[in-house]
Amino acid sequence: MTTLSPPQNKEPPHPPHPYAGDSGKPASPFPNSWIDENKSRLQLWFSRPDYYRCADLPVLPEFWTLEEATSPAFVDIPRTRAIEVGETVCVRVVVPARAPRASMLYTPFPGMPWDSVMLDLVGNKTGISVPVQLRPTPDHRNAMRDSVHVYEADVLLRDVDVYRPQGMVEYRDAEWNPEDGLPTVSYDPEPLLISDLMEVEVADQFGRSPYSMERYMELPLCTDTSPEGRWVQASDLPFNTTALPAPDHNGRIWMPYKCRLQQYSYPDFAKCLLRKYPLMHFYGDSNMRRMLKKLTTLGEWCGQPESHTTHSCMCEDHGEPFDRFNVDHHEILIDIDPVRGGRRPSATNFTASIPPPNKSRIYFRRWGGLTARNPMPWPRSFEAGVQHYFGTPQLVLLSLTNWDSAFSTRTYFASQLDQLVTHMQSSYGPEIEIIVRTGQYYCCRTDLTGAKRQYSRLRNKGFDKYITDVLTERLGVTRKISIWDVSALMESQSLDVRGTPPFCDSNHARSEILEVENQLLFNHMCN
């Protein structure tokens, strides 16, 4: 076996240029006069790293001979030259082979990696953190448990800065996936070896970047429930931010790349519901409860700065007094108007399937995912005829993953999700919009409480992907279906924010993050 030093900045041979003539120099198809007028633009074009995607950069053969005993896991950026805004850089992580151990009982979900590697590219000046979505390289050795594993990603960078990798190996040998009664493995991450040479400069040579902060207010309003974006320090922005969603507890604002979020007041959102969604069906857990507390109080719940550090707003609101609706019931009706907010129906005699005048109505089915832990089995509402009793809604909102990843096996969950799809197809017609809310982002610890949740970052991510793939494939063909990706919001926070205690055992988002989640939903529904 070989011992390898951290990879140096080796320049691979430049592939032939598409306009290369017999001399090897570019043979241009453009007139000389046009070339003279556009020389700087052509220089940029001919130097573009289009040939430096991961697929065009072979993995060094010596990587496949490494062992854990002689080499730590490390980051390799094969081509670290400067790039333009909107271009990609290939990033790899090499995890050396490991000696056999007890963890050989653990297995990953199909198509997912053996090792849980968390990696970001972080801007030195802006602090912008770009998650690196690593995947195994297309080599058969990555499917072998006892082999070296090499992961890679083409990372799209859209903000001017110099970026350096930050990250760690959270788990090896699929220890991130405690299925079938296997114990949860303590969180003890390994640092990644990162050479000082591993950095990438991103420039805006012509000052025309569509992602520039100076142009943000020119972007169209967001209608996507999951726009790609980044957290930016509010004090760094060159415009008044009052029209944007409020900053988080670290003074950072969520800013999508291709659209603009506007700040919806809760009364304005309630007016939008009257116009577009007078009847809605929500299915979800305590994270949905927290969202509904904000909505029914028209933003007053955890709305004042002095409340943000209370335990209820930072983490756990279970058991706190709340009079707008009965948080302990499994089926709840909430009537919402723009002045009084939301409350349980006030009339003694009412028709559950018809909203009252000048109010919208939410039927909220509280569940613990599709687990067997629901006091009221989750299919019962569908089997009883949810539309017969609670009307035909304009929108159905489903929240999954949180309980399912914590307490179910993947096999059991797959069978339950199949039943849910069947119920959705028979209960709701193709004219009804469906929004699927991902699970909350999870990282950087193990659940050591008596609840024994099986959470890990990669396990939750695997459940999210499976859910969105299945529902999009089976329901999205004939229905409008959107993914409300609340997990991506926290994944794009800096590693310091994600990995700093105090942690919330129930994994609820802080109220400041909850507000940004809500604004994503409001913009989608009302813009």
PDB file of C-alpha atoms in Angstrom, residues 365 367 370-371 374 376-385 416 419 423:
ATOM      1  CA  ARG A 365     -54.341  16.211  10.393  1.00  0.00           C
ATOM      2  CA  TRP A 367     -49.482  12.832  12.594  1.00  0.00           C
ATOM      3  CA  LEU A 370     -46.248   7.285   8.484  1.00  0.00           C
ATOM      4  CA  THR A 371     -44.918   5.472  11.531  1.00  0.00           C
ATOM      5  CA  ASN A 374     -49.509   7.351  15.632  1.00  0.00           C
ATOM      6  CA  MET A 376     -54.717   7.393  15.532  1.00  0.00           C
ATOM      7  CA  PRO A 377     -53.421   5.294  12.593  1.00  0.00           C
ATOM      8  CA  TRP A 378     -52.458   7.660   9.815  1.00  0.00           C
ATOM      9  CA  PRO A 379     -54.622   6.043   7.051  1.00  0.00           C
ATOM     10  CA  ARG A 380     -57.860   6.441   9.041  1.00  0.00           C
ATOM     11  CA  SER A 381     -58.692   9.934   7.734  1.00  0.00           C
ATOM     12  CA  PHE A 382     -58.383   8.741   4.154  1.00  0.00           C
ATOM     13  CA  GLU A 383     -60.360   5.557   4.774  1.00  0.00           C
ATOM     14  CA  ALA A 384     -63.175   7.525   6.405  1.00  0.00           C
ATOM     15  CA  GLY A 385     -63.442   9.828   3.390  1.00  0.00           C
ATOM     16  CA  GLN A 416     -46.417   2.966   4.026  1.00  0.00           C
ATOM     17  CA  GLN A 419     -50.205   3.238   0.669  1.00  0.00           C
ATOM     18  CA  HIS A 423     -54.813   7.170  -0.808  1.00  0.00           C
TER      19      HIS A 423
END
